[in-house]
mmCIF file of C-alpha atoms and ligand atoms in Angstrom:
data_model
loop_
_atom_site.group_PDB
_atom_site.id
_atom_site.type_symbol
_atom_site.label_atom_id
_atom_site.label_comp_id
_atom_site.label_asym_id
_atom_site.label_seq_id
_atom_site.Cartn_x
_atom_site.Cartn_y
_atom_site.Cartn_z
ATOM 1 C CA UNK A 1 28.807 15.335 -37.461
ATOM 2 C CA UNK A 2 29.119 13.501 -34.156
ATOM 3 C CA UNK A 3 27.430 10.127 -34.075
ATOM 4 C CA UNK A 4 27.545 6.764 -32.332
ATOM 5 C CA UNK A 5 30.509 5.749 -34.521
ATOM 6 C CA UNK A 6 32.465 8.752 -33.126
ATOM 7 C CA UNK A 7 31.744 7.493 -29.638
ATOM 8 C CA UNK A 8 33.015 3.939 -30.069
ATOM 9 C CA UNK A 9 35.861 4.460 -32.603
ATOM 10 C CA UNK A 10 38.119 2.768 -33.521
ATOM 11 C CA UNK A 11 35.549 0.002 -33.072
ATOM 12 C CA UNK A 12 32.690 -0.032 -35.520
ATOM 13 C CA UNK A 13 29.204 0.299 -34.002
ATOM 14 C CA UNK A 14 28.487 -3.306 -35.034
ATOM 15 C CA UNK A 15 31.652 -4.617 -33.317
ATOM 16 C CA UNK A 16 30.999 -2.566 -30.220
ATOM 17 C CA UNK A 17 27.422 -3.796 -29.923
ATOM 18 C CA UNK A 18 28.485 -7.396 -30.534
ATOM 19 C CA UNK A 19 31.587 -7.425 -28.312
ATOM 20 C CA UNK A 20 31.040 -5.037 -25.416
ATOM 21 C CA UNK A 21 27.526 -3.657 -25.061
ATOM 22 C CA UNK A 22 26.074 -3.743 -22.452
ATOM 23 C CA UNK A 23 28.174 -5.753 -19.968
ATOM 24 C CA UNK A 24 31.891 -5.670 -20.947
ATOM 25 C CA UNK A 25 34.106 -2.609 -20.421
ATOM 26 C CA UNK A 26 35.576 -1.209 -23.624
ATOM 27 C CA UNK A 27 38.863 0.646 -23.134
ATOM 28 C CA UNK A 28 40.578 2.797 -25.766
ATOM 29 C CA UNK A 29 43.698 4.514 -24.418
ATOM 30 C CA UNK A 30 43.861 7.308 -26.963
ATOM 31 C CA UNK A 31 42.112 8.417 -30.135
ATOM 32 C CA UNK A 32 43.047 12.010 -31.079
ATOM 33 C CA UNK A 33 40.576 11.897 -33.987
ATOM 34 C CA UNK A 34 37.722 11.622 -31.497
ATOM 35 C CA UNK A 35 38.947 14.644 -29.526
ATOM 36 C CA UNK A 36 39.353 16.621 -32.754
ATOM 37 C CA UNK A 37 35.851 15.680 -33.924
ATOM 38 C CA UNK A 38 34.311 16.901 -30.659
ATOM 39 C CA UNK A 39 36.278 20.167 -30.741
ATOM 40 C CA UNK A 40 35.193 20.789 -34.342
ATOM 41 C CA UNK A 41 31.513 20.103 -33.639
ATOM 42 C CA UNK A 42 31.389 21.730 -30.192
ATOM 43 C CA UNK A 43 34.089 24.430 -29.895
ATOM 44 C CA UNK A 44 33.024 25.038 -26.278
ATOM 45 C CA UNK A 45 34.665 21.698 -25.449
ATOM 46 C CA UNK A 46 38.102 23.055 -26.455
ATOM 47 C CA UNK A 47 38.951 23.725 -22.823
ATOM 48 C CA UNK A 48 37.335 23.844 -19.395
ATOM 49 C CA UNK A 49 37.786 27.634 -19.281
ATOM 50 C CA UNK A 50 36.033 28.072 -22.602
ATOM 51 C CA UNK A 51 33.171 25.763 -21.685
ATOM 52 C CA UNK A 52 32.548 27.380 -18.305
ATOM 53 C CA UNK A 53 32.896 30.954 -19.572
ATOM 54 C CA UNK A 54 29.555 30.721 -21.409
ATOM 55 C CA UNK A 55 27.800 27.794 -19.731
ATOM 56 C CA UNK A 56 24.375 29.053 -18.586
ATOM 57 C CA UNK A 57 23.268 26.338 -16.155
ATOM 58 C CA UNK A 58 24.133 24.972 -12.729
ATOM 59 C CA UNK A 59 27.654 23.614 -12.142
ATOM 60 C CA UNK A 60 28.555 21.203 -9.347
ATOM 61 C CA UNK A 61 31.837 21.704 -7.478
ATOM 62 C CA UNK A 62 33.611 18.717 -5.978
ATOM 63 C CA UNK A 63 36.573 18.896 -3.614
ATOM 64 C CA UNK A 64 39.007 16.059 -3.007
ATOM 65 C CA UNK A 65 37.847 15.772 0.605
ATOM 66 C CA UNK A 66 34.267 14.907 -0.414
ATOM 67 C CA UNK A 67 33.093 18.544 -0.362
ATOM 68 C CA UNK A 68 30.190 19.193 -2.757
ATOM 69 C CA UNK A 69 28.445 22.452 -3.606
ATOM 70 C CA UNK A 70 27.015 24.102 -6.691
ATOM 71 C CA UNK A 71 26.965 27.505 -8.357
ATOM 72 C CA UNK A 72 24.281 28.811 -10.730
ATOM 73 C CA UNK A 73 26.375 28.947 -13.906
ATOM 74 C CA UNK A 74 29.742 28.409 -15.582
ATOM 75 C CA UNK A 75 31.265 31.874 -15.052
ATOM 76 C CA UNK A 76 30.571 31.548 -11.310
ATOM 77 C CA UNK A 77 32.406 28.200 -11.352
ATOM 78 C CA UNK A 78 35.589 29.533 -13.004
ATOM 79 C CA UNK A 79 37.298 30.729 -9.786
ATOM 80 C CA UNK A 80 36.634 27.313 -8.215
ATOM 81 C CA UNK A 81 38.128 25.511 -11.226
ATOM 82 C CA UNK A 82 41.243 27.670 -10.817
ATOM 83 C CA UNK A 83 41.394 26.762 -7.127
ATOM 84 C CA UNK A 84 41.436 23.054 -7.882
ATOM 85 C CA UNK A 85 37.787 22.011 -7.591
ATOM 86 C CA UNK A 86 36.417 19.517 -10.090
ATOM 87 C CA UNK A 87 33.489 21.048 -12.000
ATOM 88 C CA UNK A 88 30.572 18.786 -12.890
ATOM 89 C CA UNK A 89 28.059 19.800 -15.588
ATOM 90 C CA UNK A 90 24.896 17.831 -16.372
ATOM 91 C CA UNK A 91 22.512 17.830 -19.349
ATOM 92 C CA UNK A 92 24.885 19.704 -21.649
ATOM 93 C CA UNK A 93 22.661 18.614 -24.546
ATOM 94 C CA UNK A 94 20.106 21.186 -23.357
ATOM 95 C CA UNK A 95 22.577 23.969 -24.213
ATOM 96 C CA UNK A 96 24.767 22.530 -26.990
ATOM 97 C CA UNK A 97 22.690 21.396 -30.001
ATOM 98 C CA UNK A 98 25.462 19.225 -31.502
ATOM 99 C CA UNK A 99 25.387 17.097 -28.341
ATOM 100 C CA UNK A 100 21.618 16.828 -28.555
ATOM 101 C CA UNK A 101 22.007 15.557 -32.140
ATOM 102 C CA UNK A 102 24.660 13.120 -30.928
ATOM 103 C CA UNK A 103 22.289 11.675 -28.332
ATOM 104 C CA UNK A 104 19.654 11.204 -31.050
ATOM 105 C CA UNK A 105 22.021 8.938 -32.997
ATOM 106 C CA UNK A 106 23.257 7.101 -29.907
ATOM 107 C CA UNK A 107 19.680 6.398 -28.789
ATOM 108 C CA UNK A 108 18.837 5.103 -32.250
ATOM 109 C CA UNK A 109 21.861 2.805 -32.427
ATOM 110 C CA UNK A 110 21.385 1.496 -28.887
ATOM 111 C CA UNK A 111 17.635 1.107 -29.527
ATOM 112 C CA UNK A 112 16.773 2.921 -26.292
ATOM 113 C CA UNK A 113 14.479 5.905 -25.656
ATOM 114 C CA UNK A 114 16.307 9.199 -26.163
ATOM 115 C CA UNK A 115 14.920 10.661 -22.936
ATOM 116 C CA UNK A 116 17.080 8.320 -20.853
ATOM 117 C CA UNK A 117 20.372 9.577 -22.324
ATOM 118 C CA UNK A 118 22.275 12.642 -21.152
ATOM 119 C CA UNK A 119 25.701 14.288 -21.555
ATOM 120 C CA UNK A 120 27.860 15.226 -18.575
ATOM 121 C CA UNK A 121 31.275 16.867 -18.218
ATOM 122 C CA UNK A 122 33.881 16.558 -15.482
ATOM 123 C CA UNK A 123 36.675 19.115 -15.737
ATOM 124 C CA UNK A 124 39.535 19.926 -13.404
ATOM 125 C CA UNK A 125 43.026 21.328 -12.999
ATOM 126 C CA UNK A 126 45.760 19.978 -10.782
ATOM 127 C CA UNK A 127 45.117 16.807 -8.853
ATOM 128 C CA UNK A 128 41.593 15.377 -8.886
ATOM 129 C CA UNK A 129 39.722 12.129 -8.842
ATOM 130 C CA UNK A 130 36.858 10.176 -7.374
ATOM 131 C CA UNK A 131 36.991 7.498 -4.693
ATOM 132 C CA UNK A 132 35.779 3.949 -5.218
ATOM 133 C CA UNK A 133 32.114 3.677 -6.185
ATOM 134 C CA UNK A 134 29.759 1.786 -8.483
ATOM 135 C CA UNK A 135 27.174 3.503 -10.700
ATOM 136 C CA UNK A 136 23.695 2.404 -11.721
ATOM 137 C CA UNK A 137 23.989 3.852 -15.210
ATOM 138 C CA UNK A 138 26.167 2.986 -18.226
ATOM 139 C CA UNK A 139 28.858 5.496 -19.134
ATOM 140 C CA UNK A 140 30.788 6.282 -22.273
ATOM 141 C CA UNK A 141 33.544 8.398 -20.656
ATOM 142 C CA UNK A 142 35.630 10.223 -23.264
ATOM 143 C CA UNK A 143 38.857 11.902 -22.239
ATOM 144 C CA UNK A 144 38.845 14.959 -24.505
ATOM 145 C CA UNK A 145 41.756 16.694 -22.742
ATOM 146 C CA UNK A 146 44.351 15.551 -20.238
ATOM 147 C CA UNK A 147 45.138 12.198 -18.721
ATOM 148 C CA UNK A 148 43.171 10.145 -16.228
ATOM 149 C CA UNK A 149 44.085 6.903 -14.472
ATOM 150 C CA UNK A 150 41.280 4.441 -13.867
ATOM 151 C CA UNK A 151 40.975 1.311 -11.767
ATOM 152 C CA UNK A 152 38.018 -0.953 -12.555
ATOM 153 C CA UNK A 153 36.622 -4.182 -11.113
ATOM 154 C CA UNK A 154 33.277 -5.952 -11.347
ATOM 155 C CA UNK A 155 30.938 -5.276 -8.446
ATOM 156 C CA UNK A 156 30.059 -8.769 -7.238
ATOM 157 C CA UNK A 157 28.452 -7.390 -4.086
ATOM 158 C CA UNK A 158 25.363 -5.739 -5.539
ATOM 159 C CA UNK A 159 23.535 -6.356 -8.794
ATOM 160 C CA UNK A 160 21.443 -3.862 -10.783
ATOM 161 C CA UNK A 161 21.650 -1.091 -8.220
ATOM 162 C CA UNK A 162 19.417 1.925 -8.826
ATOM 163 C CA UNK A 163 21.722 4.704 -7.607
ATOM 164 C CA UNK A 164 25.436 5.089 -6.902
ATOM 165 C CA UNK A 165 26.897 2.849 -4.192
ATOM 166 C CA UNK A 166 30.115 3.763 -2.373
ATOM 167 C CA UNK A 167 32.761 1.278 -1.310
ATOM 168 C CA UNK A 168 33.787 0.619 2.269
ATOM 169 C CA UNK A 169 32.094 2.175 5.225
ATOM 170 C CA UNK A 170 31.356 5.536 3.605
ATOM 171 C CA UNK A 171 27.797 6.766 4.153
ATOM 172 C CA UNK A 172 25.579 5.728 1.267
ATOM 173 C CA UNK A 173 23.686 8.330 -0.749
ATOM 174 C CA UNK A 174 20.695 5.962 -0.581
ATOM 175 C CA UNK A 175 20.937 3.363 2.213
ATOM 176 C CA UNK A 176 18.020 1.584 0.498
ATOM 177 C CA UNK A 177 20.564 0.295 -2.048
ATOM 178 C CA UNK A 178 21.824 -2.084 0.645
ATOM 179 C CA UNK A 179 18.650 -4.151 -0.098
ATOM 180 C CA UNK A 180 20.335 -5.164 -3.359
ATOM 181 C CA UNK A 181 23.621 -6.174 -1.735
ATOM 182 C CA UNK A 182 24.275 -9.906 -1.792
ATOM 183 C CA UNK A 183 27.312 -9.908 0.502
ATOM 184 C CA UNK A 184 28.359 -7.484 3.208
ATOM 185 C CA UNK A 185 30.541 -5.711 4.070
ATOM 186 C CA UNK A 186 31.152 -3.828 0.851
ATOM 187 C CA UNK A 187 34.866 -3.797 -0.060
ATOM 188 C CA UNK A 188 36.970 -1.035 1.513
ATOM 189 C CA UNK A 189 39.228 -0.657 -1.491
ATOM 190 C CA UNK A 190 39.647 -1.786 -5.065
ATOM 191 C CA UNK A 191 40.780 -5.435 -5.358
ATOM 192 C CA UNK A 192 44.451 -6.118 -6.138
ATOM 193 C CA UNK A 193 43.519 -7.585 -9.524
ATOM 194 C CA UNK A 194 41.542 -4.487 -10.612
ATOM 195 C CA UNK A 195 42.050 -3.416 -14.213
ATOM 196 C CA UNK A 196 44.449 -0.453 -14.367
ATOM 197 C CA UNK A 197 44.007 1.844 -17.313
ATOM 198 C CA UNK A 198 45.146 5.281 -18.408
ATOM 199 C CA UNK A 199 42.967 7.346 -20.750
ATOM 200 C CA UNK A 200 44.678 10.072 -22.755
ATOM 201 C CA UNK A 201 43.516 12.463 -25.456
ATOM 202 C CA UNK A 202 40.411 11.014 -27.126
ATOM 203 C CA UNK A 203 40.498 7.884 -24.969
ATOM 204 C CA UNK A 204 37.314 6.015 -24.091
ATOM 205 C CA UNK A 205 36.188 4.096 -21.042
ATOM 206 C CA UNK A 206 32.880 2.372 -21.647
ATOM 207 C CA UNK A 207 31.823 1.416 -18.156
ATOM 208 C CA UNK A 208 28.897 -1.003 -17.843
ATOM 209 C CA UNK A 209 26.512 -0.970 -14.914
ATOM 210 C CA UNK A 210 27.747 -2.465 -11.618
ATOM 211 C CA UNK A 211 31.488 -1.914 -11.966
ATOM 212 C CA UNK A 212 33.561 -0.526 -9.110
ATOM 213 C CA UNK A 213 35.856 2.260 -10.238
ATOM 214 C CA UNK A 214 38.101 4.978 -8.918
ATOM 215 C CA UNK A 215 39.923 7.661 -10.902
ATOM 216 C CA UNK A 216 42.911 9.909 -10.499
ATOM 217 C CA UNK A 217 43.738 12.831 -12.779
ATOM 218 C CA UNK A 218 46.609 15.279 -12.919
ATOM 219 C CA UNK A 219 46.697 18.550 -14.812
ATOM 220 C CA UNK A 220 44.048 20.029 -17.103
ATOM 221 C CA UNK A 221 41.342 17.446 -17.697
ATOM 222 C CA UNK A 222 38.039 17.519 -19.521
ATOM 223 C CA UNK A 223 35.979 14.352 -19.706
ATOM 224 C CA UNK A 224 32.677 14.159 -21.577
ATOM 225 C CA UNK A 225 30.315 11.348 -20.615
ATOM 226 C CA UNK A 226 27.401 10.046 -22.626
ATOM 227 C CA UNK A 227 25.294 8.416 -19.946
ATOM 228 C CA UNK A 228 22.571 5.822 -20.442
ATOM 229 C CA UNK A 229 20.242 6.051 -17.458
ATOM 230 C CA UNK A 230 17.680 3.425 -18.336
ATOM 231 C CA UNK A 231 14.901 2.611 -18.614
ATOM 232 C CA UNK A 232 14.598 -0.343 -16.272
ATOM 233 C CA UNK A 233 11.734 -2.764 -16.953
ATOM 234 C CA UNK A 234 9.992 -1.487 -13.846
ATOM 235 C CA UNK A 235 10.210 2.008 -15.330
ATOM 236 C CA UNK A 236 8.547 0.802 -18.527
ATOM 237 C CA UNK A 237 5.743 -0.798 -16.500
ATOM 238 C CA UNK A 238 5.059 2.136 -14.184
ATOM 239 C CA UNK A 239 5.397 4.768 -16.906
ATOM 240 C CA UNK A 240 3.257 2.762 -19.341
ATOM 241 C CA UNK A 241 0.543 2.126 -16.744
ATOM 242 C CA UNK A 242 0.598 5.731 -15.618
ATOM 243 C CA UNK A 243 0.281 7.032 -19.182
ATOM 244 C CA UNK A 244 -2.552 4.593 -19.876
ATOM 245 C CA UNK A 245 -4.467 5.267 -16.651
ATOM 246 C CA UNK A 246 -4.118 9.030 -16.635
ATOM 247 C CA UNK A 247 -6.802 9.175 -19.316
ATOM 248 C CA UNK A 248 -9.328 7.806 -16.759
ATOM 249 C CA UNK A 249 -11.200 10.256 -14.506
ATOM 250 C CA UNK A 250 -11.249 7.910 -11.524
ATOM 251 C CA UNK A 251 -7.521 7.158 -11.611
ATOM 252 C CA UNK A 252 -6.783 10.897 -11.629
ATOM 253 C CA UNK A 253 -8.794 11.379 -8.443
ATOM 254 C CA UNK A 254 -6.908 12.207 -5.218
ATOM 255 C CA UNK A 255 -6.398 9.146 -3.014
ATOM 256 C CA UNK A 256 -8.443 10.615 -0.159
ATOM 257 C CA UNK A 257 -8.316 8.780 3.135
ATOM 258 C CA UNK A 258 -5.328 6.497 2.509
ATOM 259 C CA UNK A 259 -3.540 7.914 5.562
ATOM 260 C CA UNK A 260 -6.689 7.743 7.709
ATOM 261 C CA UNK A 261 -7.441 5.297 10.525
ATOM 262 C CA UNK A 262 -10.477 3.111 10.989
ATOM 263 C CA UNK A 263 -13.525 3.793 8.833
ATOM 264 C CA UNK A 264 -11.761 6.410 6.682
ATOM 265 C CA UNK A 265 -9.016 3.985 5.819
ATOM 266 C CA UNK A 266 -11.558 1.243 5.067
ATOM 267 C CA UNK A 267 -13.386 3.549 2.645
ATOM 268 C CA UNK A 268 -10.112 4.379 0.891
ATOM 269 C CA UNK A 269 -9.150 0.708 0.583
ATOM 270 C CA UNK A 270 -12.583 -0.033 -0.902
ATOM 271 C CA UNK A 271 -12.296 2.759 -3.456
ATOM 272 C CA UNK A 272 -8.812 1.618 -4.496
ATOM 273 C CA UNK A 273 -9.902 -2.021 -4.648
ATOM 274 C CA UNK A 274 -12.719 -1.067 -7.033
ATOM 275 C CA UNK A 275 -10.209 0.638 -9.347
ATOM 276 C CA UNK A 276 -7.829 -2.336 -9.141
ATOM 277 C CA UNK A 277 -10.678 -4.714 -9.946
ATOM 278 C CA UNK A 278 -11.392 -2.772 -13.116
ATOM 279 C CA UNK A 279 -7.695 -2.760 -14.032
ATOM 280 C CA UNK A 280 -7.373 -6.496 -13.388
ATOM 281 C CA UNK A 281 -10.338 -7.178 -15.679
ATOM 282 C CA UNK A 282 -8.669 -5.148 -18.435
ATOM 283 C CA UNK A 283 -5.335 -6.934 -17.931
ATOM 284 C CA UNK A 284 -6.926 -10.389 -17.854
ATOM 285 C CA UNK A 285 -8.589 -9.780 -21.194
ATOM 286 C CA UNK A 286 -5.304 -8.807 -22.874
ATOM 287 C CA UNK A 287 -2.609 -11.281 -23.973
ATOM 288 C CA UNK A 288 0.905 -10.861 -22.529
ATOM 289 C CA UNK A 289 2.501 -9.749 -25.790
ATOM 290 C CA UNK A 290 -0.310 -7.382 -26.643
ATOM 291 C CA UNK A 291 -0.075 -5.933 -23.144
ATOM 292 C CA UNK A 292 3.705 -5.539 -23.472
ATOM 293 C CA UNK A 293 3.271 -3.767 -26.823
ATOM 294 C CA UNK A 294 0.609 -1.474 -25.411
ATOM 295 C CA UNK A 295 2.582 -0.521 -22.312
ATOM 296 C CA UNK A 296 5.763 0.227 -24.305
ATOM 297 C CA UNK A 297 3.739 2.319 -26.741
ATOM 298 C CA UNK A 298 1.970 4.149 -23.889
ATOM 299 C CA UNK A 299 5.303 4.884 -22.212
ATOM 300 C CA UNK A 300 7.458 5.766 -25.216
ATOM 301 C CA UNK A 301 5.307 5.920 -28.350
ATOM 302 C CA UNK A 302 5.333 3.520 -31.262
ATOM 303 C CA UNK A 303 8.967 4.352 -32.127
ATOM 304 C CA UNK A 304 11.048 5.061 -29.104
ATOM 305 C CA UNK A 305 14.385 6.446 -30.336
HETATM 306 FE FE1 FE2 B 24 31.309 6.873 -11.660
#
């Protein structure tokens, strides 16, 4: 059975959690046992062709020139794989039960809510790779087939970003991320002292949040990522509050008038202020720790993983 120990081998889960998680990269160049374990538990991961030939959900297609498109399922993606596009599959755990079970164990061992973990695959033939960028999530990238070269460096320009940031002058997916940048301009290319690393069969790159990276692959490649997408503390607060307040008639009411001018706007502000006054009274009568417990429980239940 696949579990968290499979993911971090040859480190033990205890060593990984003590030494690397969540801020230090953990690099394992090769570990054929890991690749074998995944093939045994999920035969679809034996090759890109095999995975795509039965994959029922949307597949992203990425070209080396920045081209991006998608097709509705794996069979439709096969001709593009053969033409050299990188295929990108998300939420494989929805279709492959062994990966869903794996995420259960990973969530438990990382003590994070299961709903914030997903599995992704990148597969390609020929020459492929991604240009310099920094991700908001934490990735366990396992090289199940083929060889991939990585360059890694800490992102000292932006801290705790909330979506991917690209290096240099490339257009940002979310220009709002530039609010979190502490020094501009963003670097055009990876620094000369970047970590250079090659992942081969069964290799692992554990990539913490806020690390610049670029990759280059040659030949048949299949990389499976276990991705930890949160939650951020602000997610816990907003989700917890939302779950707690949704039980109240008044909070479920439509916010009529908030885009109005003049008297309409004043009425809306008054209605909202009344609700906030009631919420403040509830918060003021609850101790910080009790409030924290209640919001976590409202958001994720008593036991989260
Ligand atoms: Fe990335």
